[in-house]
Structure formats: C-alpha cells, structure tokens
Coordinates of C-alpha atoms in Angstrom, one line a residue:
M1 CA 155.1 96.6 -101.3
T2 CA 157.0 93.8 -99.6
L3 CA 155.8 91.7 -97.2
V4 CA 158.1 91.8 -93.8
P5 CA 158.1 87.8 -92.6
P6 CA 156.3 87.0 -89.2
L7 CA 158.6 87.3 -86.0
P8 CA 159.7 83.3 -85.8
G9 CA 158.1 81.9 -83.4
E10 CA 161.3 81.3 -81.5
D11 CA 161.8 85.0 -80.8
L12 CA 158.1 85.5 -79.6
L13 CA 158.4 82.3 -77.4
A14 CA 161.1 84.4 -75.8
L15 CA 159.5 87.4 -75.2
L16 CA 156.2 85.9 -74.5
V17 CA 159.2 84.0 -71.5
Q18 CA 161.0 87.4 -70.1
V19 CA 157.3 89.2 -70.3
A20 CA 155.6 86.8 -68.4
T21 CA 159.2 86.3 -65.9
L22 CA 160.2 90.4 -66.0
L23 CA 156.3 90.9 -65.0
G24 CA 155.9 87.9 -62.2
A25 CA 158.6 88.3 -60.3
A26 CA 158.2 92.6 -60.2
R27 CA 154.7 92.0 -58.6
L28 CA 156.2 89.9 -56.6
L29 CA 158.9 91.7 -55.1
G30 CA 156.8 94.9 -55.3
G31 CA 154.0 93.1 -53.5
L32 CA 156.7 91.7 -51.0
A33 CA 158.1 95.3 -50.3
G34 CA 154.3 97.1 -49.6
R35 CA 154.6 94.6 -46.5
V36 CA 158.0 96.1 -45.2
G37 CA 156.8 99.5 -45.7
L38 CA 158.5 99.9 -49.3
P39 CA 157.4 101.5 -52.4
A40 CA 156.1 98.8 -55.0
I41 CA 159.1 100.6 -57.7
V42 CA 162.6 99.4 -54.6
G43 CA 160.6 95.4 -55.6
E44 CA 160.5 95.9 -59.0
L45 CA 163.8 97.6 -59.7
T46 CA 164.7 94.5 -57.0
A47 CA 163.8 91.6 -59.5
G48 CA 165.7 92.9 -62.6
I49 CA 168.7 93.2 -60.4
L50 CA 167.7 89.4 -59.1
L51 CA 167.1 88.2 -62.8
G52 CA 169.9 90.4 -64.5
P53 CA 173.0 89.8 -64.7
S54 CA 174.2 90.7 -61.2
V55 CA 172.4 87.5 -59.1
L56 CA 171.0 85.0 -62.2
G57 CA 174.0 85.5 -64.3
Q58 CA 176.7 85.3 -62.1
L59 CA 174.2 81.7 -60.7
A60 CA 173.1 79.9 -63.5
P61 CA 174.7 81.8 -66.4
E62 CA 172.8 79.4 -68.5
V63 CA 169.9 79.4 -67.9
S64 CA 170.3 82.7 -67.4
H65 CA 171.6 83.6 -71.3
W66 CA 168.1 81.4 -72.2
L67 CA 166.1 83.1 -70.4
F68 CA 167.0 86.5 -72.0
P69 CA 169.0 85.5 -75.2
P70 CA 172.3 87.9 -75.5
R71 CA 170.5 88.9 -78.9
P72 CA 170.4 92.7 -79.8
E73 CA 167.2 92.6 -81.8
Q74 CA 165.4 89.8 -78.7
Q75 CA 166.6 92.5 -76.7
H76 CA 165.3 95.6 -78.5
L77 CA 161.8 93.1 -78.3
L78 CA 161.9 93.9 -74.2
D79 CA 163.0 97.5 -74.7
A80 CA 159.8 98.3 -77.0
V81 CA 157.4 96.6 -74.4
A82 CA 159.8 98.8 -71.3
Q83 CA 159.6 101.7 -73.8
I84 CA 155.6 101.8 -73.9
G85 CA 155.1 101.7 -70.4
V86 CA 157.2 103.4 -69.6
L87 CA 156.6 106.7 -71.9
L88 CA 152.2 106.5 -70.6
L89 CA 153.4 106.5 -67.4
V90 CA 155.1 109.1 -67.5
G91 CA 152.6 111.1 -69.4
L92 CA 149.2 109.8 -66.6
A93 CA 151.9 112.0 -63.8
G94 CA 151.8 114.2 -66.6
T95 CA 147.6 114.8 -67.0
Q96 CA 147.3 115.5 -62.6
V97 CA 149.7 118.4 -62.5
D98 CA 147.8 121.2 -61.5
L99 CA 148.5 123.9 -64.4
E100 CA 146.4 125.8 -62.4
G101 CA 147.5 126.0 -59.0
M102 CA 151.7 125.8 -60.6
R103 CA 150.8 129.3 -61.6
G104 CA 151.7 131.0 -58.3
R105 CA 154.3 128.7 -58.1
V106 CA 156.1 129.5 -61.3
A107 CA 159.4 131.0 -58.8
G108 CA 159.2 128.2 -57.1
V109 CA 159.5 125.6 -59.7
A110 CA 162.6 127.6 -61.1
K111 CA 164.4 128.2 -58.1
I112 CA 164.5 124.0 -57.3
G113 CA 164.7 123.2 -60.8
V114 CA 167.9 125.2 -61.5
L115 CA 169.4 124.7 -58.2
A116 CA 169.0 120.9 -58.2
L117 CA 170.6 121.1 -61.7
V118 CA 173.6 123.4 -61.9
L119 CA 174.8 122.4 -58.4
P120 CA 175.2 118.6 -59.5
L121 CA 176.2 119.7 -62.5
G122 CA 179.3 121.6 -61.6
L123 CA 180.0 118.8 -58.6
G124 CA 180.3 116.1 -61.4
V125 CA 182.2 118.8 -64.0
G126 CA 185.2 119.4 -60.8
I127 CA 185.9 115.4 -60.3
G128 CA 185.7 114.5 -64.2
L129 CA 188.4 116.3 -64.1
L130 CA 190.0 114.9 -61.8
I131 CA 189.5 111.6 -62.6
P132 CA 192.2 109.6 -63.4
A133 CA 192.1 106.7 -65.9
P134 CA 190.9 103.8 -66.2
V135 CA 187.7 105.5 -64.9
R136 CA 188.3 108.4 -67.6
P137 CA 189.2 106.0 -70.8
E138 CA 192.8 107.0 -72.1
G139 CA 191.3 108.6 -75.4
A140 CA 188.6 110.3 -74.3
D141 CA 188.4 114.4 -74.3
T142 CA 189.1 115.4 -70.7
M143 CA 187.2 117.9 -71.0
V144 CA 183.5 115.7 -72.7
F145 CA 183.9 113.8 -70.1
A146 CA 183.9 116.6 -67.3
L147 CA 181.2 117.8 -68.9
F148 CA 179.0 114.5 -69.8
L149 CA 179.7 113.0 -66.1
G150 CA 178.5 116.7 -64.5
V151 CA 174.8 115.9 -66.3
A152 CA 174.7 112.6 -65.9
L153 CA 174.7 114.0 -61.9
S154 CA 172.1 116.6 -63.2
V155 CA 169.7 114.7 -64.7
T156 CA 166.3 114.0 -62.1
A157 CA 164.2 110.3 -63.4
I158 CA 160.3 111.9 -64.2
P159 CA 159.4 108.0 -64.6
V160 CA 160.9 106.7 -60.8
I161 CA 159.9 110.2 -59.3
A162 CA 156.3 109.6 -60.9
K163 CA 155.1 106.1 -59.5
T164 CA 157.0 107.4 -56.1
L165 CA 154.5 109.7 -56.1
L166 CA 151.4 107.8 -57.0
E167 CA 152.2 105.4 -54.6
L168 CA 152.8 107.8 -51.7
G169 CA 149.2 109.5 -52.5
L170 CA 151.5 112.5 -52.4
I171 CA 150.9 113.4 -55.9
H172 CA 148.2 116.2 -55.8
R173 CA 150.4 117.3 -52.9
D174 CA 151.7 120.2 -53.0
I175 CA 154.9 119.2 -52.8
G176 CA 154.5 116.4 -55.2
Q177 CA 153.5 118.8 -57.8
L178 CA 156.6 121.1 -56.6
V179 CA 158.9 117.7 -57.2
L180 CA 157.4 116.5 -61.3
A181 CA 157.0 120.1 -62.5
A182 CA 161.0 120.9 -60.7
G183 CA 162.1 117.2 -62.6
A184 CA 160.5 118.2 -65.6
V185 CA 162.2 121.5 -66.4
D186 CA 166.0 119.4 -64.9
D187 CA 164.6 116.2 -67.8
A188 CA 164.4 119.2 -70.3
V189 CA 167.5 121.5 -70.1
G190 CA 169.6 118.3 -68.6
W191 CA 169.0 116.5 -72.8
L192 CA 169.6 119.8 -74.4
L193 CA 172.9 119.6 -72.2
L194 CA 173.6 115.7 -73.2
A195 CA 172.9 117.4 -76.8
V196 CA 174.9 119.8 -76.3
V197 CA 178.3 117.4 -74.8
S198 CA 176.7 114.4 -77.4
A199 CA 177.6 116.7 -80.6
F200 CA 180.8 118.0 -79.5
A201 CA 182.3 114.1 -78.9
I202 CA 180.8 113.3 -81.9
N203 CA 182.3 115.8 -83.7
G204 CA 185.2 116.8 -82.7
G205 CA 183.5 120.8 -80.9
T206 CA 180.8 121.5 -83.5
S207 CA 177.2 121.5 -82.0
A208 CA 175.1 122.2 -85.3
A209 CA 173.1 118.9 -83.8
A210 CA 172.5 121.2 -80.8
Y211 CA 172.2 123.5 -82.1
V212 CA 168.9 121.6 -83.9
A213 CA 168.1 119.8 -81.3
V214 CA 167.6 123.6 -78.8
G215 CA 165.3 124.8 -81.6
G216 CA 163.7 122.4 -81.8
L217 CA 162.2 121.8 -78.7
A218 CA 161.8 125.3 -79.0
I219 CA 159.1 124.8 -81.5
F220 CA 157.5 122.2 -80.2
L221 CA 157.0 123.7 -77.0
A222 CA 155.2 126.8 -78.7
L223 CA 153.5 124.5 -81.2
A224 CA 152.3 122.5 -78.1
I225 CA 150.9 125.5 -76.4
V226 CA 149.1 127.2 -79.2
V227 CA 148.4 124.6 -81.7
A228 CA 148.3 121.0 -79.5
R229 CA 146.2 122.2 -76.6
P230 CA 143.7 123.2 -78.5
L231 CA 143.5 120.6 -80.6
I232 CA 143.7 117.8 -77.5
R233 CA 140.8 119.3 -75.2
H234 CA 138.6 119.3 -78.3
L235 CA 139.3 115.4 -79.1
M236 CA 139.4 114.8 -75.8
R237 CA 135.7 116.4 -75.3
R238 CA 134.5 114.4 -78.0
A239 CA 135.9 111.1 -76.6
S240 CA 134.5 111.7 -73.9
A241 CA 131.0 112.2 -75.0
T242 CA 131.0 109.1 -76.8
E243 CA 129.0 106.2 -76.1
D244 CA 132.2 104.0 -76.0
A245 CA 133.5 103.9 -73.5
T246 CA 137.5 103.1 -75.0
A247 CA 137.4 106.0 -76.6
P248 CA 139.0 108.5 -73.7
T249 CA 141.7 105.6 -73.0
A250 CA 142.5 105.4 -76.8
T251 CA 142.7 108.9 -77.2
A252 CA 144.4 109.8 -74.2
A253 CA 146.9 106.9 -74.9
I254 CA 147.0 108.3 -78.8
I255 CA 148.2 111.7 -77.7
L256 CA 150.2 110.4 -75.3
L257 CA 152.1 108.2 -77.7
T258 CA 152.1 111.2 -80.8
G259 CA 154.0 113.8 -78.4
A260 CA 156.9 111.2 -77.7
V261 CA 156.9 111.3 -81.1
A262 CA 157.1 114.8 -81.8
T263 CA 160.6 115.0 -79.5
Q264 CA 161.7 111.7 -80.1
S265 CA 162.0 113.0 -84.0
I266 CA 164.0 116.3 -82.8
G267 CA 166.2 113.9 -80.8
V268 CA 165.4 115.7 -77.6
E269 CA 164.2 112.1 -75.6
A270 CA 161.1 110.8 -76.3
V271 CA 159.2 111.2 -72.1
L272 CA 158.9 115.5 -72.7
G273 CA 157.0 115.0 -75.3
T274 CA 155.4 112.7 -73.3
F275 CA 155.0 114.9 -70.4
V276 CA 154.2 118.2 -72.5
F277 CA 151.2 116.3 -73.3
G278 CA 150.0 114.6 -70.6
L279 CA 150.1 118.5 -68.8
L280 CA 147.9 119.2 -71.7
I281 CA 144.9 116.0 -72.1
G282 CA 145.1 117.6 -68.0
S283 CA 144.1 120.7 -68.2
S284 CA 141.3 119.8 -71.1
T285 CA 137.5 119.1 -69.5
A286 CA 138.1 114.9 -70.2
P287 CA 136.8 113.8 -67.1
P288 CA 139.6 111.9 -64.7
A289 CA 137.2 109.0 -64.4
A290 CA 138.1 108.6 -68.5
L291 CA 141.5 107.7 -67.8
R292 CA 140.7 105.3 -64.7
P293 CA 141.5 101.9 -67.1
L294 CA 144.4 103.5 -68.6
H295 CA 145.9 103.9 -65.3
T296 CA 144.7 100.5 -64.3
T297 CA 146.7 98.5 -67.3
V298 CA 150.6 101.1 -66.9
L299 CA 150.3 101.6 -63.2
G300 CA 149.2 97.5 -63.1
V301 CA 151.1 95.7 -65.7
L302 CA 153.0 98.0 -67.6
A303 CA 154.8 99.6 -64.7
P304 CA 156.4 96.9 -63.3
I305 CA 157.7 95.4 -66.7
Y306 CA 160.0 98.9 -67.2
F307 CA 161.2 98.7 -63.6
A308 CA 161.9 95.1 -63.8
S309 CA 163.7 95.6 -67.3
A310 CA 165.8 98.5 -66.3
G311 CA 167.4 96.0 -63.7
L312 CA 168.4 94.0 -65.9
R313 CA 171.2 96.0 -67.5
I314 CA 172.7 96.4 -64.0
N315 CA 175.9 94.3 -63.2
L316 CA 177.3 95.2 -59.6
S317 CA 179.8 92.6 -59.6
A318 CA 182.6 95.3 -61.5
L319 CA 182.3 97.0 -58.5
A320 CA 184.4 93.9 -56.4
N321 CA 187.1 96.5 -56.9
P322 CA 188.0 98.7 -54.5
A323 CA 189.6 101.3 -56.4
L324 CA 186.3 101.4 -58.1
L325 CA 183.8 101.4 -55.1
A326 CA 186.2 104.5 -53.4
V327 CA 185.5 106.3 -56.5
A328 CA 182.3 105.8 -57.0
S329 CA 181.7 106.6 -54.0
L330 CA 183.1 109.4 -54.6
I331 CA 180.3 110.0 -57.3
L332 CA 177.6 108.5 -55.5
A333 CA 178.3 110.7 -53.1
A334 CA 178.5 114.0 -54.9
A335 CA 175.6 112.9 -57.0
I336 CA 173.4 112.7 -53.7
A337 CA 174.0 115.7 -52.1
G338 CA 174.4 118.4 -55.0
K339 CA 170.6 117.1 -56.2
F340 CA 169.5 117.1 -52.2
A341 CA 171.3 120.7 -51.5
G342 CA 170.1 122.1 -54.8
G343 CA 166.7 120.8 -54.2
Y344 CA 166.5 121.7 -50.0
L345 CA 168.0 125.0 -50.6
G346 CA 165.9 125.9 -53.7
A347 CA 162.7 124.8 -51.6
G348 CA 164.2 127.6 -48.6
F349 CA 164.7 129.8 -51.6
S350 CA 160.4 129.0 -51.9
G351 CA 159.7 129.5 -48.2
L352 CA 158.7 126.4 -48.1
P353 CA 159.4 125.4 -44.3
H354 CA 162.5 122.2 -43.0
R355 CA 160.9 119.4 -43.3
E356 CA 159.7 120.2 -46.2
R357 CA 163.1 121.4 -47.8
I358 CA 164.6 117.9 -47.3
A359 CA 160.6 116.2 -49.3
V360 CA 162.1 117.9 -51.9
G361 CA 166.0 117.5 -52.0
I362 CA 165.2 113.7 -51.5
G363 CA 162.4 113.9 -54.8
M364 CA 165.1 115.5 -56.8
N365 CA 167.3 112.7 -56.2
A366 CA 166.1 109.9 -57.9
R367 CA 168.0 109.1 -61.8
G368 CA 166.1 105.7 -62.9
I369 CA 166.8 104.5 -65.2
V370 CA 167.3 108.0 -66.9
E371 CA 170.9 107.6 -66.0
V372 CA 171.4 104.2 -67.7
V373 CA 170.5 105.9 -70.6
I374 CA 172.6 108.3 -70.3
A375 CA 175.2 105.8 -69.4
T376 CA 174.4 103.6 -72.2
M377 CA 175.1 107.2 -74.3
G378 CA 178.4 107.6 -73.2
L379 CA 179.7 104.2 -73.9
R380 CA 178.4 104.1 -77.2
L381 CA 180.3 107.6 -78.2
G382 CA 183.4 106.8 -76.2
I383 CA 183.1 109.1 -73.9
L384 CA 182.8 106.1 -71.4
G385 CA 184.5 103.3 -70.6
S386 CA 182.9 100.5 -68.4
E387 CA 184.8 101.4 -65.2
A388 CA 182.7 105.2 -66.0
Y389 CA 179.4 102.9 -66.8
T390 CA 179.5 100.8 -63.7
I391 CA 179.5 104.2 -61.3
L392 CA 177.1 105.5 -63.2
V393 CA 174.5 102.7 -62.7
L394 CA 175.3 101.9 -58.9
V395 CA 174.1 106.0 -58.4
A396 CA 170.8 105.0 -60.8
V397 CA 170.3 101.9 -58.5
V398 CA 171.1 103.9 -55.4
T399 CA 169.2 107.0 -55.6
S400 CA 166.2 105.0 -57.5
L401 CA 166.0 102.8 -53.7
M402 CA 166.7 105.4 -51.5
A403 CA 164.4 108.4 -52.9
P404 CA 160.3 106.4 -51.9
P405 CA 161.1 105.1 -47.9
L406 CA 163.1 108.9 -47.0
L407 CA 160.9 110.2 -49.2
R408 CA 157.6 108.7 -47.3
W409 CA 159.7 109.9 -43.5
A410 CA 160.1 113.2 -44.8
M411 CA 156.6 113.9 -45.5
S412 CA 154.7 111.3 -42.4
G413 CA 152.8 113.8 -39.8
S414 CA 152.1 116.2 -42.7
T415 CA 148.8 117.4 -43.2
E416 CA 147.2 118.1 -46.5
T417 CA 145.9 121.8 -46.8
R418 CA 142.4 122.4 -48.3
E419 CA 143.5 122.9 -51.4
E420 CA 145.1 119.9 -51.4
R421 CA 142.9 117.9 -50.6
E422 CA 140.7 119.5 -53.3
R423 CA 143.1 118.6 -55.5
G424 CA 143.3 114.6 -54.7
R425 CA 139.6 114.8 -55.4
R426 CA 140.3 115.4 -58.5
V427 CA 143.4 113.0 -59.3
V428 CA 142.3 110.2 -61.1
A429 CA 141.8 107.1 -58.9
T430 CA 142.1 103.6 -60.2
D431 CA 141.2 100.1 -58.4
A432 CA 145.7 99.2 -59.1
Q433 CA 146.3 102.7 -57.6
S434 CA 144.7 102.5 -54.7
A435 CA 146.4 98.6 -54.1
L436 CA 149.4 99.3 -54.1
D437 CA 148.1 102.4 -51.8
R438 CA 146.7 99.8 -49.2
G439 CA 150.5 98.5 -49.1
V440 CA 152.8 100.8 -48.9
G441 CA 150.8 101.7 -45.9
E442 CA 148.8 104.9 -47.4

C-alpha cells in the first residue's frame, strides 16, 4: 500500500483561515440579520457574497486571492467541509418530518409538488427557446438549452427551506411539513430530469445514463423502505440504550452519510439520500434528545460555513450589462411567478386557506445552492455560457433571500392547532436552535 503524503502545511493553513473567516463572518452577519427581523440564513449568505468576487474580489483582489487561493485543490477542500454541513442539515430536517401525520396529506403534497414543478418548468423551456445569443451559447443545442433552463427554474432547495423553517419555528407546523415534503418531491424529480437532459447533452441524444439514474433511484427507495427502515430503527434503538451518550449522535451521523453515499453512487444528488435516511431516523423510536448534540453542531457551526461558502461562488458584477440585466429580470420573474403560482394553486386544490396558500408559494420558491450547483454543471457541459450561468446564480440568490422574510409575513398571526402543538413537543429542541429562534424574534 502506497503511503499518501499528508496535506501540505500551506494548504492546511489556508483551509483553517478560510473556515475561521467564513464561520466568523457568517455568525456575525447572521446575528445582525436576526436583530433586524431576518433569519440568520440571510446574513450567512450575505457573508459569502461580501467575501467573494462580488465585493472583496472587486475592492481588494490581492486580499481575496490570498484568503481564497484560486487553486482547484484548495477550493475542493473547502467544498468538502461545506458539503458535510449541508448533508447533515438536510438529514436533520428529514428527522423532523412527521411521516405519520403526512399520511393524510399525500394528495396535498403531490398536488403542490407537481404544480410547483410543472409551471416553472414550462416557463423556463418557453423562455429558453426564445432567448438569443449570447445568453444561449452559439454551439449549444436550442432544445437542450431550453430543457436545462426549465429544469433549473423548477428545482427547490431543501437546505434553504430546512434552515428557514427551523429558524422561523415552522418545521412542526402543517405548512412546514407540506413545504418540506413537496420540496423533496420537486428535488427528486428535478434531479432525475436533470440527469435526462445532461445525458442528451453528453451523448447527443442517447439517454442510457438517465435510465440508469432513474432505475437506481427506484431501487434505492425500495431498499430504503424494505431493508434500511427496520435496520435503522434497530441501530438507533441500540445506540440510545447504551451508556455512551455519544453513541446516538455518531450513529445518526453515520446513517445520514450512508444515505448520501447510496444516492451519490447511482448518479443522484447526495442530499436526497440523507433526506430519505433522515425520514427513517425520525420514524424510529430514538428519543429526540439523542440528536441534540448533532443539532447544535450543525446549526451552530457547519450550516453557517456551508451557506457562507455558497456566497463565494456568486459574482454579481457581470450584471452591469443592461441587456443581460433585462434578460435576467425576465428569467427571475418567470422563476418566482412559476413556483409561486404552482405552490399557491396546489395548496388551493388541497383546501388550504388563502394566507396559507401564499405561504406555500413563498416557501417553494427558495433555490439556494442547488441552483448554483445546477448552473455550474451546465457551464461544465457547455449547455450554458457565462451569461446564463450568472443569471441562474442571481435566481438562486434572490429567491433564497426573499423566502424567509416573506414566509414570516405570510405566517404572522396564524395560530397553532392542537396537532401542531403536539408535534412541536416532539421536535428536537436544541440550545443552538433556541438562540436562532430568539434572534429572529420568536
């Protein structure tokens, strides 16, 4: 076995400086956001934007290059830290979804998920067919570009939704459960559609890779229900019964990361695996207190690093071009209107009152880093040019920042039902979450 040399001291130092800077800035701006009535996620995303090419890169490029060296291997180290954070965050959100309570709302979740997926997908495809160069690259296939744009506008960012619902104290409410479940449906279908479009772009019309991804996900879900569910229940029960207080936390983390491994290995986004396995942990008999240490670490440390690092990839200076800004405004309006209309109509068909329909439409709108990941993939495959990439990043930023305050407004004055209060007592309460809740005025 060949021994791999350890991480060079220079690279380790750079990583430590980056993590400390991002975490410090994210916590500082997250706290400031809380003081003005915004969830901490707004400040955490802003921290990354200020430290990234949009601000620091323009004002002090030498400092920016020193703090974030433009070396792929260095960027990959920071990405690895951020990815662990987002995977555990999504998994913990899954543990708080009330599967038993959702059984009576399957139809509502399906209506919201389907309409919130189809409407922005159709708008995106229509706009993509009409957009001229340079937003649509000269060498890109028009239909593939249009399909890719449609899929990009139809996704929902589970990480942003999860943290927003946690911070606003809505994760246990019926609205929170509906939005989170419908967002998971949208993400699952969206990634499958993305696999199909990417396969066409890579293989010139053949979709063997897409069929493999779809079949693999179907097998994963079947095994999760038949095999993983009883096994996870057994593992969490045994871990909770030991005298080692760290056993449940470590066991839950291992389970969540195993779910990520399973879906990533079949070509489907890793967050879907952690979310599904989080659902299974939540349906086990493990006491809620067993996950408190993991909640504290993720919400207080890892999640802020993740959201701040997401802002580093955003360069808003490209929008100085008036023509590009006009097209960006059109796509942004279509993205927001399509998602909102889909969520609002789906909630209406489910019998929800007007104010809660608005909340669902708002909650489904957050795209977050998922949009950035998709945009980066399109750029790498040659489907998108730098202009279209910038526009999709703008959609990610605006929709993620607008969702928390609007969702707070939509749910203001609503009262909890008895079922929601009972569910709220089962939700994991952590010191970190309580601090965040106090910071946004809950």
